Tab-separated table of N, CA, C and O in Angstrom:
chain	number	residue	atom	x	y	z
A	1452	MET	N	279.096	70.690	43.522
A	1452	MET	CA	279.607	71.774	42.709
A	1452	MET	C	280.798	71.246	41.913
A	1452	MET	O	281.618	70.507	42.421
A	1453	ALA	N	280.906	71.625	40.672
A	1453	ALA	CA	281.984	71.137	39.811
A	1453	ALA	C	283.303	71.810	40.172
A	1453	ALA	O	283.357	72.991	40.496
A	1454	GLU	N	284.327	71.018	40.110
A	1454	GLU	CA	285.677	71.537	40.355
A	1454	GLU	C	286.343	71.774	39.014
A	1454	GLU	O	286.229	70.962	38.105
A	1455	PHE	N	287.044	72.883	38.884
A	1455	PHE	CA	287.763	73.196	37.659
A	1455	PHE	C	289.246	73.304	37.970
A	1455	PHE	O	289.639	73.823	39.011
A	1456	THR	N	290.048	72.825	37.044
A	1456	THR	CA	291.487	72.981	37.171
A	1456	THR	C	291.839	74.362	36.637
A	1456	THR	O	291.508	74.685	35.494
A	1457	PRO	N	292.457	75.194	37.455
A	1457	PRO	CA	292.769	76.556	37.008
A	1457	PRO	C	293.885	76.533	35.954
A	1457	PRO	O	295.060	76.371	36.274
A	1458	THR	N	293.474	76.666	34.711
A	1458	THR	CA	294.432	76.700	33.615
A	1458	THR	C	294.299	78.015	32.877
A	1458	THR	O	293.316	78.751	33.040
A	1459	ARG	N	295.287	78.306	32.064
A	1459	ARG	CA	295.266	79.543	31.274
A	1459	ARG	C	294.081	79.524	30.298
A	1459	ARG	O	293.405	80.539	30.118
A	1460	SER	N	293.827	78.395	29.681
A	1460	SER	CA	292.710	78.319	28.727
A	1460	SER	C	291.365	78.513	29.433
A	1460	SER	O	290.451	79.131	28.881
A	1461	LEU	N	291.244	78.008	30.657
A	1461	LEU	CA	290.005	78.223	31.417
A	1461	LEU	C	289.849	79.695	31.769
A	1461	LEU	O	288.746	80.248	31.654
A	1462	ALA	N	290.934	80.347	32.153
A	1462	ALA	CA	290.882	81.773	32.479
A	1462	ALA	C	290.476	82.586	31.250
A	1462	ALA	O	289.671	83.525	31.347
A	1463	ILE	N	291.015	82.230	30.097
A	1463	ILE	CA	290.656	82.933	28.856
A	1463	ILE	C	289.190	82.698	28.523
A	1463	ILE	O	288.461	83.633	28.157
A	1464	ALA	N	288.728	81.453	28.659
A	1464	ALA	CA	287.330	81.142	28.373
A	1464	ALA	C	286.391	81.898	29.310
A	1464	ALA	O	285.362	82.430	28.876
A	1465	LEU	N	286.744	81.969	30.576
A	1465	LEU	CA	285.906	82.695	31.537
A	1465	LEU	C	285.910	84.193	31.251
A	1465	LEU	O	284.874	84.862	31.395
A	1466	ALA	N	287.045	84.715	30.854
A	1466	ALA	CA	287.118	86.136	30.503
A	1466	ALA	C	286.249	86.420	29.276
A	1466	ALA	O	285.550	87.444	29.225
A	1467	ASP	N	286.284	85.522	28.288
A	1467	ASP	CA	285.429	85.683	27.107
A	1467	ASP	C	283.955	85.630	27.487
A	1467	ASP	O	283.145	86.414	26.994
A	1468	GLU	N	283.615	84.720	28.363
A	1468	GLU	CA	282.225	84.604	28.802
A	1468	GLU	C	281.789	85.861	29.545
A	1468	GLU	O	280.679	86.364	29.342
A	1469	ARG	N	282.658	86.382	30.369
A	1469	ARG	CA	282.346	87.602	31.112
A	1469	ARG	C	282.139	88.786	30.159
A	1469	ARG	O	281.204	89.572	30.326
A	1470	ARG	N	282.997	88.908	29.153
A	1470	ARG	CA	282.867	89.972	28.168
A	1470	ARG	C	281.538	89.843	27.409
A	1470	ARG	O	280.817	90.819	27.207
A	1471	THR	N	281.220	88.616	27.029
A	1471	THR	CA	279.964	88.367	26.312
A	1471	THR	C	278.767	88.741	27.187
A	1471	THR	O	277.788	89.339	26.701
A	1472	MET	N	278.826	88.404	28.463
A	1472	MET	CA	277.731	88.751	29.374
A	1472	MET	C	277.592	90.269	29.496
A	1472	MET	O	276.477	90.799	29.476
A	1473	ARG	N	278.697	90.982	29.610
A	1473	ARG	CA	278.640	92.451	29.702
A	1473	ARG	C	278.035	93.051	28.440
A	1473	ARG	O	277.223	93.975	28.510
A	1474	GLU	N	278.444	92.530	27.275
A	1474	GLU	CA	277.882	93.026	26.020
A	1474	GLU	C	276.388	92.744	25.950
A	1474	GLU	O	275.615	93.583	25.481
A	1475	GLY	N	275.990	91.583	26.417
A	1475	GLY	CA	274.566	91.242	26.428
A	1475	GLY	C	273.763	92.168	27.319
A	1475	GLY	O	272.677	92.634	26.935
A	1476	TYR	N	274.285	92.458	28.504
A	1476	TYR	CA	273.585	93.371	29.401
A	1476	TYR	C	273.506	94.770	28.805
A	1476	TYR	O	272.481	95.448	28.910
A	1477	ALA	N	274.579	95.225	28.171
A	1477	ALA	CA	274.569	96.550	27.540
A	1477	ALA	C	273.526	96.588	26.420
A	1477	ALA	O	272.785	97.568	26.283
A	1478	PHE	N	273.463	95.519	25.634
A	1478	PHE	CA	272.483	95.432	24.553
A	1478	PHE	C	271.063	95.481	25.108
A	1478	PHE	O	270.214	96.230	24.620
A	1479	LEU	N	270.799	94.699	26.145
A	1479	LEU	CA	269.456	94.685	26.734
A	1479	LEU	C	269.103	96.026	27.354
A	1479	LEU	O	267.950	96.467	27.279
A	1480	ASP	N	270.083	96.694	27.951
A	1480	ASP	CA	269.834	98.006	28.539
A	1480	ASP	C	269.449	99.008	27.455
A	1480	ASP	O	268.507	99.794	27.620
A	1481	GLU	N	270.158	98.963	26.332
A	1481	GLU	CA	269.842	99.856	25.223
A	1481	GLU	C	268.445	99.570	24.684
A	1481	GLU	O	267.656	100.490	24.427
A	1482	LYS	N	268.101	98.307	24.536
A	1482	LYS	CA	266.774	97.936	24.049
A	1482	LYS	C	265.693	98.381	25.026
A	1482	LYS	O	264.607	98.808	24.622
A	1483	CYS	N	265.981	98.295	26.304
A	1483	CYS	CA	265.022	98.716	27.329
A	1483	CYS	C	264.737	100.215	27.208
A	1483	CYS	O	263.587	100.645	27.297
A	1484	LEU	N	265.792	101.004	26.980
A	1484	LEU	CA	265.610	102.446	26.825
A	1484	LEU	C	264.811	102.762	25.560
A	1484	LEU	O	263.949	103.651	25.569
A	1485	LEU	N	265.079	102.044	24.484
A	1485	LEU	CA	264.317	102.250	23.251
A	1485	LEU	C	262.846	101.898	23.452
A	1485	LEU	O	261.949	102.614	22.979
A	1486	LEU	N	262.590	100.818	24.148
A	1486	LEU	CA	261.215	100.407	24.422
A	1486	LEU	C	260.497	101.429	25.293
A	1486	LEU	O	259.343	101.777	25.034
A	1487	ALA	N	261.183	101.933	26.309
A	1487	ALA	CA	260.568	102.939	27.179
A	1487	ALA	C	260.221	104.197	26.387
A	1487	ALA	O	259.149	104.784	26.570
A	1488	GLY	N	261.110	104.609	25.490
A	1488	GLY	CA	260.830	105.773	24.648
A	1488	GLY	C	259.622	105.556	23.761
A	1488	GLY	O	258.767	106.440	23.606
A	1489	GLU	N	259.537	104.369	23.177
A	1489	GLU	CA	258.386	104.045	22.325
A	1489	GLU	C	257.099	104.010	23.140
A	1489	GLU	O	256.044	104.463	22.674
A	1490	MET	N	257.166	103.498	24.344
A	1490	MET	CA	255.975	103.462	25.199
A	1490	MET	C	255.505	104.877	25.520
A	1490	MET	O	254.295	105.156	25.503
A	1491	LEU	N	256.440	105.787	25.798
A	1491	LEU	CA	256.052	107.175	26.080
A	1491	LEU	C	255.409	107.832	24.857
A	1491	LEU	O	254.426	108.570	24.985
A	1492	ARG	N	255.947	107.549	23.669
A	1492	ARG	CA	255.345	108.089	22.451
A	1492	ARG	C	253.926	107.570	22.271
A	1492	ARG	O	253.017	108.320	21.880
A	1493	GLU	N	253.703	106.300	22.562
A	1493	GLU	CA	252.362	105.722	22.424
A	1493	GLU	C	251.388	106.309	23.445
A	1493	GLU	O	250.215	106.524	23.145
A	1494	VAL	N	251.860	106.569	24.662
A	1494	VAL	CA	250.997	107.185	25.679
A	1494	VAL	C	250.587	108.580	25.227
A	1494	VAL	O	249.411	108.957	25.330
A	1495	LYS	N	251.550	109.345	24.703
A	1495	LYS	CA	251.220	110.693	24.224
A	1495	LYS	C	250.239	110.627	23.060
A	1495	LYS	O	249.311	111.438	22.970
A	1496	ARG	N	250.437	109.662	22.158
A	1496	ARG	CA	249.526	109.486	21.025
A	1496	ARG	C	248.121	109.149	21.522
A	1496	ARG	O	247.122	109.689	21.030
A	1497	HIS	N	248.037	108.279	22.511
A	1497	HIS	CA	246.733	107.907	23.072
A	1497	HIS	C	246.059	109.110	23.714
A	1497	HIS	O	244.853	109.329	23.532
A	1498	GLN	N	246.833	109.897	24.458
A	1498	GLN	CA	246.257	111.082	25.096
A	1498	GLN	C	245.709	112.048	24.052
A	1498	GLN	O	244.632	112.619	24.223
A	1499	THR	N	246.436	112.221	22.961
A	1499	THR	CA	245.980	113.100	21.889
A	1499	THR	C	244.681	112.582	21.274
A	1499	THR	O	243.747	113.354	21.023
A	1500	LEU	N	244.623	111.280	21.049
A	1500	LEU	CA	243.402	110.695	20.482
A	1500	LEU	C	242.217	110.866	21.425
A	1500	LEU	O	241.092	111.167	20.983
A	1501	VAL	N	242.445	110.684	22.712
A	1501	VAL	CA	241.360	110.861	23.688
A	1501	VAL	C	240.906	112.313	23.699
A	1501	VAL	O	239.701	112.601	23.697
A	1502	GLU	N	241.870	113.238	23.690
A	1502	GLU	CA	241.513	114.666	23.726
A	1502	GLU	C	240.708	115.084	22.494
A	1502	GLU	O	239.822	115.926	22.593
A	1503	THR	N	241.015	114.497	21.348
A	1503	THR	CA	240.255	114.861	20.145
A	1503	THR	C	238.922	114.119	20.063
A	1503	THR	O	237.987	114.614	19.432
A	1504	SER	N	238.817	112.977	20.693
A	1504	SER	CA	237.572	112.212	20.602
A	1504	SER	C	236.514	112.697	21.595
A	1504	SER	O	235.322	112.525	21.333
A	1505	VAL	N	236.905	113.308	22.694
A	1505	VAL	CA	235.930	113.760	23.691
A	1505	VAL	C	234.974	114.791	23.088
A	1505	VAL	O	233.751	114.636	23.212
A	1506	PRO	N	235.459	115.838	22.434
A	1506	PRO	CA	234.501	116.792	21.840
A	1506	PRO	C	233.605	116.151	20.776
A	1506	PRO	O	232.419	116.484	20.674
A	1507	LEU	N	234.172	115.218	20.014
A	1507	LEU	CA	233.356	114.536	19.012
A	1507	LEU	C	232.270	113.692	19.660
A	1507	LEU	O	231.130	113.649	19.175
A	1508	GLN	N	232.602	113.042	20.750
A	1508	GLN	CA	231.617	112.244	21.475
A	1508	GLN	C	230.521	113.136	22.044
A	1508	GLN	O	229.340	112.787	21.991
A	1509	GLN	N	230.920	114.288	22.562
A	1509	GLN	CA	229.925	115.213	23.123
A	1509	GLN	C	228.993	115.729	22.030
A	1509	GLN	O	227.775	115.832	22.250
A	1510	ARG	N	229.555	116.030	20.863
A	1510	ARG	CA	228.708	116.480	19.746
A	1510	ARG	C	227.750	115.380	19.333
A	1510	ARG	O	226.553	115.633	19.051
A	1511	ALA	N	228.224	114.152	19.293
A	1511	ALA	CA	227.369	113.037	18.923
A	1511	ALA	C	226.260	112.845	19.955
A	1511	ALA	O	225.104	112.591	19.596
A	1512	ASP	N	226.578	112.973	21.225
A	1512	ASP	CA	225.572	112.851	22.283
A	1512	ASP	C	224.496	113.915	22.133
A	1512	ASP	O	223.296	113.632	22.268
A	1513	ARG	N	224.928	115.156	21.852
A	1513	ARG	CA	223.946	116.246	21.685
A	1513	ARG	C	223.081	116.014	20.458
A	1513	ARG	O	221.890	116.289	20.466
A	1514	ALA	N	223.691	115.496	19.405
A	1514	ALA	CA	222.927	115.243	18.168
A	1514	ALA	C	221.883	114.145	18.379
A	1514	ALA	O	220.809	114.192	17.789
A	1515	LEU	N	222.213	113.176	19.199
A	1515	LEU	CA	221.279	112.074	19.428
A	1515	LEU	C	220.218	112.434	20.463
A	1515	LEU	O	219.182	111.753	20.549
A	1516	ALA	N	220.442	113.469	21.245
A	1516	ALA	CA	219.489	113.829	22.299
A	1516	ALA	C	218.214	114.442	21.749
A	1516	ALA	O	218.088	114.900	20.674
């Protein structure tokens, strides 16, 4: 494991890195929520398409019978 000399500049660099990591996690969390919302919209869209296609499929089946 690497040894570091505890200096003020190292403390500042580590604090900057920690802040950057927190911002990155916040960004990813926000993107995750946006993606989940989009996925729910797509599921609802798919359900609507299925609901409208079932009667059409049944009509087509009857027409071909």
